[in-house]
PDB file of C-alpha atoms and ligand atoms in Angstrom:
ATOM      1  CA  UNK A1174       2.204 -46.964   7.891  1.00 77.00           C
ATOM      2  CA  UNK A1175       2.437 -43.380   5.977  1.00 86.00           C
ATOM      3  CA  UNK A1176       0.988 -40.312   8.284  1.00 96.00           C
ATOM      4  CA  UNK A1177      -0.009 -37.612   6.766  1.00 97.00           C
ATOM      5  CA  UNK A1178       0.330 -33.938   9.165  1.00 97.00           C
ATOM      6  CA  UNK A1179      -1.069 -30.690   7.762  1.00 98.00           C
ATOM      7  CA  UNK A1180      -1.279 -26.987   8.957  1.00 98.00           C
ATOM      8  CA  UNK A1181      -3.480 -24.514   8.331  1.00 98.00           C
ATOM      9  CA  UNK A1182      -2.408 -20.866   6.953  1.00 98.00           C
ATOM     10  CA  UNK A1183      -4.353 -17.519   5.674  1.00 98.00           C
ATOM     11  CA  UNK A1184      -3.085 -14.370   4.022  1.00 98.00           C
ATOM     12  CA  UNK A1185      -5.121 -11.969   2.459  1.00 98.00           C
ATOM     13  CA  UNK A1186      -4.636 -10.503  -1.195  1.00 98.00           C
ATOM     14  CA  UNK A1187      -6.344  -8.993  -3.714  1.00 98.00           C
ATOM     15  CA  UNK A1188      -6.355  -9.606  -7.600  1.00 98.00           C
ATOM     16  CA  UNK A1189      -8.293  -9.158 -10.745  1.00 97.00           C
ATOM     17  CA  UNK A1190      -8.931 -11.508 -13.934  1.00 97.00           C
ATOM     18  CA  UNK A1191      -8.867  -9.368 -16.806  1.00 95.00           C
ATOM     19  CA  UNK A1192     -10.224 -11.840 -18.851  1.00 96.00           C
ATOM     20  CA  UNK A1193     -13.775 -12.905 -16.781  1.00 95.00           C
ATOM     21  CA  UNK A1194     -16.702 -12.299 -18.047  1.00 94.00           C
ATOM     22  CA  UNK A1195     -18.197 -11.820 -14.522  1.00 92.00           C
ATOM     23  CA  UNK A1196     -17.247  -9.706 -11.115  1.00 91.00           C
ATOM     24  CA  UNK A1197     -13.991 -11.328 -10.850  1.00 93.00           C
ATOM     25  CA  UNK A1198     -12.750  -8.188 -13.610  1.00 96.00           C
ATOM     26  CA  UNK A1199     -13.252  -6.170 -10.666  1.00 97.00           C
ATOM     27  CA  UNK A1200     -10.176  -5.373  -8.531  1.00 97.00           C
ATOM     28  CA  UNK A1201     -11.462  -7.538  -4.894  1.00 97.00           C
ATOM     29  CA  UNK A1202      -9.505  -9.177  -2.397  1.00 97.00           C
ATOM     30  CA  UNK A1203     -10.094 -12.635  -0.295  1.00 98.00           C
ATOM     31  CA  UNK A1204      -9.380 -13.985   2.550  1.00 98.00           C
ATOM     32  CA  UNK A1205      -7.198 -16.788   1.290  1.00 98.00           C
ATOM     33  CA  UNK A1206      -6.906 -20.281   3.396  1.00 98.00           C
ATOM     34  CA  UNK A1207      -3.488 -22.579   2.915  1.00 98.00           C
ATOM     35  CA  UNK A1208      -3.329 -26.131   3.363  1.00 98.00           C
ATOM     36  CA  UNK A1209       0.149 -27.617   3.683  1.00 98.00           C
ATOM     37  CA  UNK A1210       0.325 -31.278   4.228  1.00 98.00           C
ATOM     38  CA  UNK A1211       3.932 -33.499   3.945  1.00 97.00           C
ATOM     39  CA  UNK A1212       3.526 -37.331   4.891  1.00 96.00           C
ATOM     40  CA  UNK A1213       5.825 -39.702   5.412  1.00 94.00           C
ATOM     41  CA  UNK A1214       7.441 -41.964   8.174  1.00 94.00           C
ATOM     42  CA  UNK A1215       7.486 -40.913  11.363  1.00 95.00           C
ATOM     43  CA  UNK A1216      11.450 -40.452  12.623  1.00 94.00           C
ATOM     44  CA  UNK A1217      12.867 -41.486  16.053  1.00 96.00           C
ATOM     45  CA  UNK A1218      10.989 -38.659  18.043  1.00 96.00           C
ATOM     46  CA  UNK A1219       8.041 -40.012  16.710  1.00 95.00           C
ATOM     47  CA  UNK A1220       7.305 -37.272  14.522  1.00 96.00           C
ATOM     48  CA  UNK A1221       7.015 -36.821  10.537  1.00 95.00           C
ATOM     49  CA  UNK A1222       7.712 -33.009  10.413  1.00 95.00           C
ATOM     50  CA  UNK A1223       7.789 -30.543  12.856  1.00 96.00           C
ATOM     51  CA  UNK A1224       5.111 -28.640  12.887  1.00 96.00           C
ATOM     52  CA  UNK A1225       7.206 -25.311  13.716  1.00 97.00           C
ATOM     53  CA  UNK A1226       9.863 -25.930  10.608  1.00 96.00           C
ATOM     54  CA  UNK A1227       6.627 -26.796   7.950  1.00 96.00           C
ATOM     55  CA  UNK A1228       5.503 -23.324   9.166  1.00 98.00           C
ATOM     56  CA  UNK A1229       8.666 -21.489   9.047  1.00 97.00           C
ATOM     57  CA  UNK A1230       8.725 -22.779   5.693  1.00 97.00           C
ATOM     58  CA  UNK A1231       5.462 -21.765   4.516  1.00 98.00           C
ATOM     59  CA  UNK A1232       6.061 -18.506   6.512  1.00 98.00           C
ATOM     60  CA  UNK A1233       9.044 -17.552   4.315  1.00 98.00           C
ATOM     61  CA  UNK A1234       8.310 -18.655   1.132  1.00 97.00           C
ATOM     62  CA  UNK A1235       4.771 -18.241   0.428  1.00 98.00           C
ATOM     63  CA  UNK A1236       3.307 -15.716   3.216  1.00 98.00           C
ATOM     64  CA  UNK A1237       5.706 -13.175   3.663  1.00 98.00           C
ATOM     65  CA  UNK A1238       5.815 -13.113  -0.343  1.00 97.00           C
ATOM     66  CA  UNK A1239       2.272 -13.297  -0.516  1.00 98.00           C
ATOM     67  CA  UNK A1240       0.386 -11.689   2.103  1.00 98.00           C
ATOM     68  CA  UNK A1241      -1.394  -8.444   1.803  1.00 98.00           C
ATOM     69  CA  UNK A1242      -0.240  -8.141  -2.008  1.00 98.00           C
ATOM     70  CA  UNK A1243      -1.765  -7.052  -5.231  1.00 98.00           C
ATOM     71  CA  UNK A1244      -1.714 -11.109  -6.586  1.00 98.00           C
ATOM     72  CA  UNK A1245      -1.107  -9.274 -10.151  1.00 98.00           C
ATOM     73  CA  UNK A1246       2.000  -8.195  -9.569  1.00 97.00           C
ATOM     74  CA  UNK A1247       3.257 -11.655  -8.829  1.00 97.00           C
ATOM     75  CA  UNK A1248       1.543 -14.005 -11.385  1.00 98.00           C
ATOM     76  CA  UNK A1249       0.063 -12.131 -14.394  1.00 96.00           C
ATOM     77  CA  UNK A1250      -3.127 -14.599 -14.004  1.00 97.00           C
ATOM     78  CA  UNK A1251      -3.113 -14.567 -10.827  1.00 98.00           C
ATOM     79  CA  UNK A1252      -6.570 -17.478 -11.018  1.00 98.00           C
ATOM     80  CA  UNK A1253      -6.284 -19.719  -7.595  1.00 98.00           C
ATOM     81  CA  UNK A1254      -5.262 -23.044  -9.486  1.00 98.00           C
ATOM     82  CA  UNK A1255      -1.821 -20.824 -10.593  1.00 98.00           C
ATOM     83  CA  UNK A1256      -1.468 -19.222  -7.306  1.00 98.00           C
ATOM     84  CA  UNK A1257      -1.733 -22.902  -5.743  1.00 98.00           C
ATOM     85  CA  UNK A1258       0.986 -24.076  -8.184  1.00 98.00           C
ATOM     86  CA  UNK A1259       2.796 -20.720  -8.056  1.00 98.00           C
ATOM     87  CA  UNK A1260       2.879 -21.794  -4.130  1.00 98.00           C
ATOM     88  CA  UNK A1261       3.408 -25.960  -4.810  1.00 98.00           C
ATOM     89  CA  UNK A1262       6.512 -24.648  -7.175  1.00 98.00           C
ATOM     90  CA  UNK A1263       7.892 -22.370  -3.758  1.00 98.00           C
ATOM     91  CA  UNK A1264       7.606 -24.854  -1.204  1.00 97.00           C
ATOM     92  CA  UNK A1265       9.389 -27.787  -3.363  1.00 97.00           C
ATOM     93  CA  UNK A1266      11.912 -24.888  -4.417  1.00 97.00           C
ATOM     94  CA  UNK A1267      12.593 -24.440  -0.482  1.00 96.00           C
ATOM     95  CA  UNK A1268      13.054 -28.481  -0.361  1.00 94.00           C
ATOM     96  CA  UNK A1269       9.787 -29.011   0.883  1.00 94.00           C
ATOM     97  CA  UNK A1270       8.473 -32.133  -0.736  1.00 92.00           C
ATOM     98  CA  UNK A1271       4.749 -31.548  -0.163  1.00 96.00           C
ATOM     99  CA  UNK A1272       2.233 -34.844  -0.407  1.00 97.00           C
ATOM    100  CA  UNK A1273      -1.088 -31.788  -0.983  1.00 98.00           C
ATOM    101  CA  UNK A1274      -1.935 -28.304  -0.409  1.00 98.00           C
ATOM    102  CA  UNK A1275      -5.512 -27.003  -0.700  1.00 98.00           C
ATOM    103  CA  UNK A1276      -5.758 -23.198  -1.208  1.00 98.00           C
ATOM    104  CA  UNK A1277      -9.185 -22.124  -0.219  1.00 98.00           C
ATOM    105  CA  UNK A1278     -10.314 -18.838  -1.963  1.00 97.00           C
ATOM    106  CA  UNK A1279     -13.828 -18.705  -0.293  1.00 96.00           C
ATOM    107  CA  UNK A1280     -15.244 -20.713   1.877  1.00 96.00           C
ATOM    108  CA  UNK A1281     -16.931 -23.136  -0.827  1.00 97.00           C
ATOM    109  CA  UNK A1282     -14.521 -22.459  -3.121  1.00 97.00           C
ATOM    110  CA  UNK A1283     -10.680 -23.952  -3.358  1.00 98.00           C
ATOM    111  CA  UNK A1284      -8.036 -25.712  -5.596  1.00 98.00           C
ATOM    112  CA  UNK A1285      -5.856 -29.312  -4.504  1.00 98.00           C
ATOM    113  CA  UNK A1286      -2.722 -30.181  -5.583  1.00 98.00           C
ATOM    114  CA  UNK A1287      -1.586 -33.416  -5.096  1.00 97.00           C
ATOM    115  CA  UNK A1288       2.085 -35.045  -5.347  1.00 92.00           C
TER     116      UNK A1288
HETATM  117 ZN1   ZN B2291     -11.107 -13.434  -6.754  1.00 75.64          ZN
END
C-alpha cells in the first residue's frame, strides 16, 4: 500500500512575460496556490511525513523565498511551469523527494509536476 499526503500553500507574487502577446506583458500579481504531496510507506507512528516538517520545508525553501516577490527577479521567465520546476528543483535540493506538486496560478489555471 503507497499513501499519498499533501498540503496546501499560497504566496502571492507578481511577474511579467515580456514576451506575450496578451495582458500577461503587463506587470500583475496572483494569488498563487502550492500543492506539495510526498507518498510513501507509512513508518511505525503510522505516518508517511509529518505534516509540520513537509511544511517547514516548503516554508523555508519556497515561501519565504518566494512570497510577496517581484517573480522576475528570481527566474528571468518567470511562466508558472518554470516557477513549478524552479520550486520541484528547491524542495528535492532541501532532500525532499516530492511524488507531485500542483502550482495553481488562478483558480482554473495551474501546472503538475510529477516524479
Ligand atoms: Zn501572470
Amino acid at each position: 500500500m503507497h499513501t499519498r499526503v499533501t498540503r496546501a500553500f499560497s504566496f502571492e507574487a507578481a511577474h511579467q512575460l515580456d514576451w506575450h502577446s496578451g495582458a500577461c506583458k503587463n506587470l500583475h500579481g496572483h494569488s498563487y496556490r502550492l500543492e506539495v504531496t510526498v507518498a510513501g510507506d507509512l513508518d511505525d507512528n503510522g505516518i508517511v511525513i509529518d505534516f509540520a516538517d513537509l511544511s517547514d520545508v516548503v516554508q523555508q525553501t519556497v515561501l519565504d523565498v518566494y512570497d510577496h516577490t517581484y517573480l522576475n527577479d528570481l527566474l528571468p521567465n518567470p511562466t508558472a511551469e518554470l516557477i513549478a520546476a524552479d520550486i520541484w528543483d528547491r524542495l528535492t535540493s532541501a532532500g525532499m523527494a516530492p511524488a507531485r506538486i500542483v502550482l495553481w496560478e488562478t483558480t482554473n489555471s495551474w501546472v503538475e509536476i510529477s516524479a
